[in-house]
Tab-separated table of C-alpha atoms and ligand atoms in Angstrom:
chain	number	residue	atom	x	y	z
Y	1	UNK	CA	-31.263	-63.979	-89.231
Y	2	UNK	CA	-31.102	-62.976	-92.888
Y	3	UNK	CA	-30.639	-65.915	-95.204
Y	4	UNK	CA	-28.913	-65.724	-98.535
Y	5	UNK	CA	-31.499	-66.119	-101.274
Y	6	UNK	CA	-30.780	-69.051	-103.509
Y	7	UNK	CA	-32.659	-70.521	-106.473
Y	8	UNK	CA	-35.600	-72.692	-105.600
Y	9	UNK	CA	-35.132	-76.368	-106.368
Y	10	UNK	CA	-38.055	-78.758	-106.066
Y	11	UNK	CA	-37.228	-82.219	-104.735
Y	12	UNK	CA	-40.485	-84.149	-104.939
Y	13	UNK	CA	-42.837	-82.392	-102.541
Y	14	UNK	CA	-40.031	-80.540	-100.754
Y	15	UNK	CA	-38.761	-77.237	-102.073
Y	16	UNK	CA	-35.392	-75.898	-100.969
Y	17	UNK	CA	-33.747	-72.545	-101.615
Y	18	UNK	CA	-35.518	-69.188	-101.834
Y	19	UNK	CA	-37.431	-68.573	-98.634
Y	20	UNK	CA	-38.014	-72.236	-97.908
Y	21	UNK	CA	-36.863	-73.516	-94.578
Y	22	UNK	CA	-33.763	-75.679	-94.215
Y	23	UNK	CA	-34.715	-79.271	-95.019
Y	24	UNK	CA	-33.312	-82.115	-92.940
Y	25	UNK	CA	-32.016	-85.208	-94.655
Y	26	UNK	CA	-30.343	-88.498	-93.921
Y	27	UNK	CA	-29.084	-91.578	-95.723
Y	28	UNK	CA	-30.071	-95.220	-95.441
Y	29	UNK	CA	-27.308	-97.587	-94.388
Y	30	UNK	CA	-28.772	-101.030	-95.022
Y	31	UNK	CA	-27.375	-103.109	-97.913
Y	32	UNK	CA	-28.744	-101.456	-101.065
Y	33	UNK	CA	-30.569	-104.595	-102.234
Y	34	UNK	CA	-32.209	-105.243	-98.846
Y	35	UNK	CA	-35.659	-103.951	-99.739
Y	36	UNK	CA	-37.376	-104.774	-96.457
Y	37	UNK	CA	-34.541	-103.467	-94.303
Y	38	UNK	CA	-34.331	-100.197	-96.227
Y	39	UNK	CA	-38.071	-99.629	-96.246
Y	40	UNK	CA	-38.236	-100.251	-92.482
Y	41	UNK	CA	-35.350	-97.888	-91.803
Y	42	UNK	CA	-36.770	-95.266	-94.152
Y	43	UNK	CA	-40.111	-95.338	-92.347
Y	44	UNK	CA	-38.322	-94.876	-89.014
Y	45	UNK	CA	-36.468	-91.897	-90.460
Y	46	UNK	CA	-39.643	-90.408	-91.899
Y	47	UNK	CA	-41.335	-90.844	-88.524
Y	48	UNK	CA	-38.390	-89.124	-86.825
Y	49	UNK	CA	-38.775	-86.066	-89.054
Y	50	UNK	CA	-36.472	-86.790	-91.995
Y	51	UNK	CA	-37.631	-84.692	-94.951
Y	52	UNK	CA	-35.424	-86.044	-97.747
Y	53	UNK	CA	-33.986	-89.559	-97.786
Y	54	UNK	CA	-31.003	-90.800	-99.776
Y	55	UNK	CA	-29.905	-94.269	-100.646
Y	56	UNK	CA	-26.748	-95.513	-102.283
Y	57	UNK	CA	-27.255	-97.071	-105.713
Y	58	UNK	CA	-24.018	-99.004	-106.232
Y	59	UNK	CA	-25.468	-101.299	-108.922
Y	60	UNK	CA	-28.698	-102.381	-110.625
Y	61	UNK	CA	-29.720	-104.526	-107.646
Y	62	UNK	CA	-30.579	-101.331	-105.785
Y	63	UNK	CA	-33.210	-100.207	-108.314
Y	64	UNK	CA	-36.003	-102.399	-106.858
Y	65	UNK	CA	-35.234	-100.765	-103.487
Y	66	UNK	CA	-35.746	-97.350	-105.097
Y	67	UNK	CA	-39.115	-98.513	-106.428
Y	68	UNK	CA	-40.153	-99.935	-103.043
Y	69	UNK	CA	-39.168	-96.705	-101.249
Y	70	UNK	CA	-41.095	-94.615	-103.762
Y	71	UNK	CA	-44.153	-96.812	-103.241
Y	72	UNK	CA	-43.979	-96.558	-99.459
Y	73	UNK	CA	-42.698	-93.140	-98.416
Y	74	UNK	CA	-44.273	-89.751	-98.696
Y	75	UNK	CA	-40.910	-87.953	-98.443
Y	76	UNK	CA	-38.652	-87.547	-101.494
Y	77	UNK	CA	-36.070	-90.195	-102.347
Y	78	UNK	CA	-32.577	-89.393	-103.632
Y	79	UNK	CA	-30.346	-91.854	-105.491
Y	80	UNK	CA	-26.640	-91.569	-104.734
Y	81	UNK	CA	-24.663	-92.667	-107.777
Y	82	UNK	CA	-20.986	-92.778	-108.564
Y	83	UNK	CA	-19.493	-93.245	-112.034
Y	84	UNK	CA	-22.152	-95.319	-113.837
Y	85	UNK	CA	-24.471	-93.025	-115.801
Y	86	UNK	CA	-26.778	-95.963	-116.676
Y	87	UNK	CA	-27.702	-96.269	-113.007
Y	88	UNK	CA	-28.756	-92.621	-113.062
Y	89	UNK	CA	-30.993	-93.334	-116.057
Y	90	UNK	CA	-32.526	-96.350	-114.313
Y	91	UNK	CA	-33.036	-94.476	-111.052
Y	92	UNK	CA	-34.710	-91.636	-112.957
Y	93	UNK	CA	-37.023	-94.111	-114.670
Y	94	UNK	CA	-37.800	-95.666	-111.269
Y	95	UNK	CA	-39.092	-92.292	-110.109
Y	96	UNK	CA	-36.390	-90.883	-107.806
Y	97	UNK	CA	-36.865	-87.263	-106.801
Y	98	UNK	CA	-33.203	-86.229	-106.994
Y	99	UNK	CA	-29.950	-87.751	-108.162
Y	100	UNK	CA	-26.607	-87.155	-106.537
Y	101	UNK	CA	-23.956	-87.618	-109.195
Y	102	UNK	CA	-20.852	-85.740	-110.260
Y	103	UNK	CA	-21.033	-85.369	-114.045
Y	104	UNK	CA	-17.248	-85.160	-114.324
Y	105	UNK	CA	-17.034	-88.751	-113.101
Y	106	UNK	CA	-19.326	-90.400	-115.630
Y	107	UNK	CA	-17.295	-90.073	-118.811
Y	108	UNK	CA	-18.126	-88.543	-122.173
Y	109	UNK	CA	-20.371	-85.568	-122.902
Y	110	UNK	CA	-22.882	-87.981	-124.432
Y	111	UNK	CA	-23.353	-89.698	-121.094
Y	112	UNK	CA	-23.740	-86.419	-119.242
Y	113	UNK	CA	-26.236	-85.302	-121.873
Y	114	UNK	CA	-28.228	-88.546	-121.496
Y	115	UNK	CA	-28.499	-88.033	-117.721
Y	116	UNK	CA	-29.420	-84.365	-118.162
Y	117	UNK	CA	-32.155	-85.248	-120.666
Y	118	UNK	CA	-33.620	-87.916	-118.365
Y	119	UNK	CA	-33.635	-85.440	-115.458
Y	120	UNK	CA	-35.044	-82.572	-117.531
Y	121	UNK	CA	-37.918	-84.722	-118.776
Y	122	UNK	CA	-38.918	-85.716	-115.251
Y	123	UNK	CA	-37.926	-82.468	-113.472
Y	124	UNK	CA	-35.374	-84.298	-111.342
Y	125	UNK	CA	-32.695	-82.079	-109.807
Y	126	UNK	CA	-29.064	-83.161	-109.572
Y	127	UNK	CA	-26.857	-82.673	-106.546
Y	128	UNK	CA	-23.195	-82.262	-107.218
Y	129	UNK	CA	-21.422	-83.615	-104.173
Y	130	UNK	CA	-17.757	-82.724	-103.927
Y	131	UNK	CA	-15.781	-84.287	-101.085
Y	132	UNK	CA	-12.274	-83.351	-99.983
Y	133	UNK	CA	-11.249	-87.000	-100.230
Y	134	UNK	CA	-12.183	-87.439	-103.866
Y	135	UNK	CA	-10.991	-84.306	-105.667
Y	136	UNK	CA	-9.822	-84.482	-109.263
Y	137	UNK	CA	-6.067	-85.119	-109.576
Y	138	UNK	CA	-5.431	-81.955	-111.607
Y	139	UNK	CA	-7.154	-79.780	-109.022
Y	140	UNK	CA	-5.264	-81.439	-106.187
Y	141	UNK	CA	-1.989	-80.879	-108.040
Y	142	UNK	CA	-2.868	-77.242	-108.674
Y	143	UNK	CA	-3.715	-76.469	-105.030
Y	144	UNK	CA	-1.444	-79.002	-103.299
Y	145	UNK	CA	-4.236	-80.215	-101.029
Y	146	UNK	CA	-8.011	-80.124	-100.621
Y	147	UNK	CA	-8.193	-76.415	-99.850
Y	148	UNK	CA	-11.503	-74.535	-99.834
Y	149	UNK	CA	-10.572	-73.034	-103.226
Y	150	UNK	CA	-9.864	-76.522	-104.595
Y	151	UNK	CA	-13.261	-77.781	-103.432
Y	152	UNK	CA	-15.025	-74.805	-104.978
Y	153	UNK	CA	-13.150	-75.174	-108.279
Y	154	UNK	CA	-14.098	-78.838	-108.444
Y	155	UNK	CA	-17.768	-78.099	-107.732
Y	156	UNK	CA	-17.898	-75.344	-110.346
Y	157	UNK	CA	-16.258	-77.674	-112.891
Y	158	UNK	CA	-19.042	-80.221	-112.382
Y	159	UNK	CA	-21.642	-77.440	-112.514
Y	160	UNK	CA	-20.241	-76.255	-115.866
Y	161	UNK	CA	-20.718	-79.742	-117.338
Y	162	UNK	CA	-24.437	-79.558	-116.536
Y	163	UNK	CA	-24.857	-75.917	-117.533
Y	164	UNK	CA	-23.355	-76.771	-120.918
Y	165	UNK	CA	-26.622	-78.621	-121.590
Y	166	UNK	CA	-28.767	-75.816	-120.134
Y	167	UNK	CA	-29.370	-77.727	-116.934
Y	168	UNK	CA	-29.621	-75.563	-113.847
Y	169	UNK	CA	-31.774	-77.637	-111.510
Y	170	UNK	CA	-28.714	-78.047	-109.330
Y	171	UNK	CA	-27.888	-78.412	-105.641
Y	172	UNK	CA	-24.264	-78.328	-104.465
Y	173	UNK	CA	-22.410	-79.791	-101.518
Y	174	UNK	CA	-18.696	-79.368	-100.850
Y	175	UNK	CA	-17.881	-81.402	-97.801
Y	176	UNK	CA	-14.722	-81.964	-95.827
Y	177	UNK	CA	-14.128	-83.765	-92.558
Y	178	UNK	CA	-12.234	-80.626	-91.476
Y	179	UNK	CA	-14.697	-78.121	-90.121
Y	180	UNK	CA	-12.600	-75.032	-90.947
Y	181	UNK	CA	-12.129	-76.160	-94.563
Y	182	UNK	CA	-15.786	-76.983	-95.005
Y	183	UNK	CA	-16.964	-73.669	-93.568
Y	184	UNK	CA	-14.535	-71.667	-95.729
Y	185	UNK	CA	-15.481	-73.644	-98.860
Y	186	UNK	CA	-19.221	-73.078	-98.428
Y	187	UNK	CA	-18.670	-69.379	-97.722
Y	188	UNK	CA	-16.630	-69.089	-100.904
Y	189	UNK	CA	-19.075	-70.911	-103.127
Y	190	UNK	CA	-22.063	-69.068	-101.747
Y	191	UNK	CA	-20.470	-65.881	-103.125
Y	192	UNK	CA	-19.931	-67.451	-106.523
Y	193	UNK	CA	-23.312	-68.938	-107.363
Y	194	UNK	CA	-26.920	-68.966	-106.292
Y	195	UNK	CA	-27.550	-72.701	-106.409
Y	196	UNK	CA	-28.970	-74.037	-103.146
Y	197	UNK	CA	-26.388	-75.580	-100.846
Y	198	UNK	CA	-26.577	-78.916	-99.059
Y	199	UNK	CA	-24.543	-78.552	-95.866
Y	200	UNK	CA	-22.600	-81.261	-94.112
Y	201	UNK	CA	-19.338	-82.227	-92.469
Y	202	UNK	CA	-18.317	-85.484	-94.072
Y	203	UNK	CA	-16.933	-88.393	-92.054
Y	204	UNK	CA	-17.794	-86.328	-89.013
Y	205	UNK	CA	-17.204	-89.262	-86.667
Y	206	UNK	CA	-19.019	-91.155	-83.977
Y	207	UNK	CA	-22.145	-89.690	-82.443
Y	208	UNK	CA	-20.688	-87.315	-79.861
Y	209	UNK	CA	-17.826	-85.875	-81.903
Y	210	UNK	CA	-19.880	-85.951	-85.088
Y	211	UNK	CA	-22.575	-83.835	-83.509
Y	212	UNK	CA	-20.018	-81.391	-82.129
Y	213	UNK	CA	-18.282	-80.993	-85.499
Y	214	UNK	CA	-21.562	-80.740	-87.395
Y	215	UNK	CA	-22.949	-78.210	-84.928
Y	216	UNK	CA	-19.917	-75.996	-85.387
Y	217	UNK	CA	-19.661	-76.414	-89.160
Y	218	UNK	CA	-23.293	-76.447	-90.197
Y	219	UNK	CA	-24.240	-74.054	-87.401
Y	220	UNK	CA	-21.636	-71.434	-88.389
Y	221	UNK	CA	-22.878	-71.459	-91.967
Y	222	UNK	CA	-26.538	-71.279	-91.004
Y	223	UNK	CA	-25.723	-68.283	-88.802
Y	224	UNK	CA	-24.173	-66.679	-91.893
Y	225	UNK	CA	-27.459	-67.272	-93.698
Y	226	UNK	CA	-25.872	-69.983	-95.839
Y	227	UNK	CA	-27.459	-73.387	-96.434
Y	228	UNK	CA	-30.727	-74.771	-97.751
Y	229	UNK	CA	-30.659	-78.392	-96.660
Y	230	UNK	CA	-28.453	-80.310	-94.251
Y	231	UNK	CA	-27.260	-83.737	-93.329
Y	232	UNK	CA	-25.544	-84.498	-90.047
Y	233	UNK	CA	-23.297	-87.482	-90.897
Y	234	UNK	CA	-22.808	-89.766	-87.920
Y	235	UNK	CA	-21.308	-93.201	-87.469
Y	236	UNK	CA	-24.514	-94.183	-85.702
Y	237	UNK	CA	-28.144	-95.094	-86.331
Y	238	UNK	CA	-29.327	-92.592	-89.010
Y	239	UNK	CA	-32.300	-91.673	-86.809
Y	240	UNK	CA	-29.737	-90.010	-84.525
Y	241	UNK	CA	-28.784	-87.793	-87.480
Y	242	UNK	CA	-32.323	-86.467	-87.656
Y	243	UNK	CA	-32.472	-85.791	-83.913
Y	244	UNK	CA	-29.132	-83.993	-84.131
Y	245	UNK	CA	-30.168	-81.944	-87.177
Y	246	UNK	CA	-33.382	-80.863	-85.456
Y	247	UNK	CA	-31.433	-79.940	-82.341
Y	248	UNK	CA	-28.971	-77.848	-84.346
Y	249	UNK	CA	-31.894	-75.939	-85.852
Y	250	UNK	CA	-33.480	-75.602	-82.407
Y	251	UNK	CA	-30.207	-74.338	-80.969
Y	252	UNK	CA	-30.152	-71.642	-83.653
Y	253	UNK	CA	-33.827	-70.769	-83.213
Y	254	UNK	CA	-34.486	-71.956	-86.778
Y	255	UNK	CA	-36.743	-74.896	-85.980
Y	256	UNK	CA	-40.286	-74.686	-87.267
Y	257	UNK	CA	-41.892	-76.784	-84.556
Y	258	UNK	CA	-40.988	-78.653	-81.413
Y	259	UNK	CA	-40.096	-77.768	-77.870
Y	260	UNK	CA	-36.769	-76.247	-76.857
Y	261	UNK	CA	-35.882	-77.305	-73.325
Y	262	UNK	CA	-33.614	-74.920	-71.459
Y	263	UNK	CA	-32.123	-76.021	-68.172
Y	264	UNK	CA	-29.548	-74.637	-65.783
Y	265	UNK	CA	-26.222	-76.338	-65.002
Y	266	UNK	CA	-27.195	-76.721	-61.287
Y	267	UNK	CA	-25.114	-75.374	-58.421
Y	268	UNK	CA	-24.943	-75.448	-54.622
Y	269	UNK	CA	-28.461	-74.014	-54.413
Y	270	UNK	CA	-30.046	-77.014	-56.161
Y	271	UNK	CA	-32.093	-79.205	-53.828
Y	272	UNK	CA	-33.677	-81.633	-56.328
Y	273	UNK	CA	-32.286	-84.161	-58.807
Y	274	UNK	CA	-32.386	-81.678	-61.650
Y	275	UNK	CA	-30.180	-83.633	-64.045
Y	276	UNK	CA	-32.647	-86.532	-64.214
Y	277	UNK	CA	-35.630	-84.212	-64.123
Y	278	UNK	CA	-34.372	-82.251	-67.151
Y	279	UNK	CA	-33.698	-85.477	-69.065
Y	280	UNK	CA	-37.169	-86.809	-68.272
Y	281	UNK	CA	-38.845	-83.553	-69.283
Y	282	UNK	CA	-36.916	-83.508	-72.566
Y	283	UNK	CA	-37.925	-87.116	-73.312
Y	284	UNK	CA	-41.543	-86.483	-72.397
Y	285	UNK	CA	-41.713	-83.577	-74.843
Y	286	UNK	CA	-39.997	-85.247	-77.814
Y	287	UNK	CA	-43.204	-85.615	-79.843
Y	288	UNK	CA	-44.713	-82.263	-78.844
Y	289	UNK	CA	-45.158	-80.028	-81.902
Y	290	UNK	CA	-45.721	-76.805	-79.960
Y	291	UNK	CA	-43.187	-74.141	-80.809
Y	292	UNK	CA	-42.339	-73.250	-77.201
Y	293	UNK	CA	-39.472	-73.000	-74.700
Y	294	UNK	CA	-39.717	-75.027	-71.517
Y	295	UNK	CA	-37.334	-74.300	-68.647
Y	296	UNK	CA	-36.135	-76.732	-66.012
Y	297	UNK	CA	-34.271	-74.741	-63.370
Y	298	UNK	CA	-32.548	-75.756	-60.163
Y	299	UNK	CA	-33.737	-73.184	-57.660
Y	300	UNK	CA	-36.576	-70.804	-56.931
Y	301	UNK	CA	-34.232	-67.910	-56.164
Y	302	UNK	CA	-32.849	-67.454	-59.653
Y	303	UNK	CA	-34.670	-70.022	-61.812
Y	304	UNK	CA	-37.904	-68.201	-62.764
Y	305	UNK	CA	-36.093	-64.917	-63.386
Y	306	UNK	CA	-33.218	-66.403	-65.394
Y	307	UNK	CA	-35.676	-68.326	-67.546
Y	308	UNK	CA	-38.265	-65.561	-67.918
Y	309	UNK	CA	-38.276	-65.918	-71.704
Y	310	UNK	CA	-39.478	-69.519	-71.338
Y	311	UNK	CA	-43.170	-70.057	-72.037
Y	312	UNK	CA	-43.441	-72.427	-69.120
Y	313	UNK	CA	-40.969	-73.798	-66.611
Y	314	UNK	CA	-40.290	-75.394	-63.298
Y	315	UNK	CA	-37.899	-74.292	-60.580
Y	316	UNK	CA	-36.825	-76.894	-58.046
Y	317	UNK	CA	-37.437	-76.194	-54.362
Y	318	UNK	CA	-36.853	-78.395	-51.286
Y	319	UNK	CA	-39.060	-81.437	-52.025
Y	320	UNK	CA	-41.220	-79.407	-54.395
Y	321	UNK	CA	-41.314	-77.607	-57.713
Y	322	UNK	CA	-42.596	-74.169	-58.623
Y	323	UNK	CA	-44.264	-74.054	-62.010
Y	324	UNK	CA	-43.819	-70.665	-63.654
Y	325	UNK	CA	-45.048	-68.978	-66.782
Y	326	UNK	CA	-42.939	-66.252	-68.401
Y	327	UNK	CA	-41.059	-65.901	-65.115
Y	328	UNK	CA	-44.199	-65.668	-62.879
Y	329	UNK	CA	-44.854	-68.497	-60.420
Y	330	UNK	CA	-48.299	-70.016	-60.953
Y	331	UNK	CA	-48.258	-73.210	-58.904
Y	332	UNK	CA	-46.335	-75.114	-56.219
Y	333	UNK	CA	-46.346	-78.911	-56.688
Y	334	UNK	CA	-44.780	-81.827	-54.758
Y	335	UNK	CA	-41.502	-83.163	-56.199
Y	336	UNK	CA	-43.038	-86.454	-57.386
Y	337	UNK	CA	-45.717	-84.588	-59.357
Y	338	UNK	CA	-43.427	-82.120	-61.130
Y	339	UNK	CA	-43.401	-83.829	-64.545
Y	340	UNK	CA	-47.131	-84.548	-64.535
Y	341	UNK	CA	-47.970	-80.952	-63.578
Y	342	UNK	CA	-45.477	-79.440	-65.977
Y	343	UNK	CA	-46.884	-81.477	-68.863
Y	344	UNK	CA	-50.409	-80.397	-67.925
Y	345	UNK	CA	-49.273	-76.774	-68.052
Y	346	UNK	CA	-47.616	-77.345	-71.443
Y	347	UNK	CA	-50.813	-78.963	-72.706
Y	348	UNK	CA	-52.813	-75.925	-71.544
Y	349	UNK	CA	-50.657	-73.446	-73.481
Z	1	SF4	S1	-30.946	-71.468	-61.573
Z	1	SF4	FE1	-30.459	-71.622	-59.412
Z	1	SF4	S2	-29.723	-73.728	-59.202
Z	1	SF4	FE2	-29.618	-73.252	-61.363
Z	1	SF4	S3	-27.535	-72.535	-61.652
Z	1	SF4	FE3	-28.839	-70.743	-61.366
Z	1	SF4	S4	-28.665	-70.329	-59.180
Z	1	SF4	FE4	-27.915	-72.419	-59.471
């Protein structure tokens, strides 16, 4: 898949844009001044594969949390700030790797200039994050509602406030909870500028619906070659956002490591408990870094052939399993040894 080439923006040790792969991010949801709680959650997210972590900075009490995160994590930390430019200055001084702030919301040019200077000195990029729910009144009046064009106009207005001070270390997001609006807005803006884009469906919902909406929205854009970093927003434990983001990339064949499990839907030919077997295999391979496809198929008649592009697989028989490699059967094992034998075969690859 050909990706649109965007400018490279360096966020701490992670670069996005250009030819860099799509970075996965999430946001902490503990109270901003709860240092221990945030550090613990951030470590869980880092362990799960989060590559960029964001925290809300609603007031000065969150700054010690920024410092603690910077002292603990090896992944970059982003401060999410609304309205108060002084918080951006403090977060920059505390060593954040990126600031999410909309310059149009912080008041006079002097304030914007102060934030720009602080970011320029420390090479801190700024993400402009436009959301359908918080568009400027004039833009809403002009377009009547939060249309894709309205979102793009708002984003480009904020961009112009930074460019005025020669600042171009910019990332843009233009999120909506409506998938069609979000997709159209990102497509539009990707034709109008080359800043890297942070993809997301905002207020996507609870885990199941949120993953479905994010998969459609983020997935459609990634298939278009659009998007440099992504956040799957879920009303759930943020670790679930990382799992979902990785799975979206896996589903698109854009993951850089990790196993893709393919499994059949089962039918009248299935003679083993394939549903549980597939779940167990998927769980057993969660931490495996090998970039492979593993198939879990319900029958020996069609399984190995249908999954011949899998690196390794198992097809269920009557009380047994046939382990196959690239469609060729290599071993017959008893049903209670299927997982053990399959994992051994994965290990041997
Ligand atoms: S692989 Fe076999 S069991 Fe699975 S759906 Fe196809 S025919 Fe049915």
